[in-house]
Amino acid sequence: HRRSTPDLFSSCRCPDCDKYTNKEKIILEYLYSFDVPVHIDEIIRATKLNVSEVNSIMLMLQIKGAVQQSAGNLYSLKI
């Protein structure tokens, strides 16, 4: 259930975009392209970031209130 986006990483569409790091923005933009929660393995595969980096970034994004985690390591946007 992917939303159509002409160029996924060309510009940040998230609110308060400047409060996120470049790597956080990559993940947020990726999640923005879906209307359903996305498994962390798919996020890792699509962003080409390493596992520990993505896990750390996802924790920071949860703390910042930008994403939420569901059962089964699924993530979706809260913003």
XYZ file of C-alpha atoms in Angstrom, residues 3-17 25 28-33 79:
23
model
C 1.569 6.116 -1.880
C 2.798 7.422 -5.176
C 5.667 9.843 -4.788
C 7.564 11.265 -7.746
C 10.928 11.467 -5.983
C 10.943 10.031 -2.503
C 14.019 11.746 -1.105
C 14.058 15.018 -3.050
C 12.440 17.178 -0.372
C 11.212 16.720 3.155
C 7.433 16.733 3.545
C 7.342 16.239 7.302
C 6.313 19.021 9.684
C 9.205 20.790 11.455
C 11.597 19.156 9.028
C 14.594 12.517 7.279
C 10.606 9.659 7.673
C 10.338 10.217 3.919
C 10.376 6.471 3.343
C 7.613 5.909 5.909
C 5.660 8.798 4.402
C 5.401 6.844 1.168
C 3.322 13.250 12.316
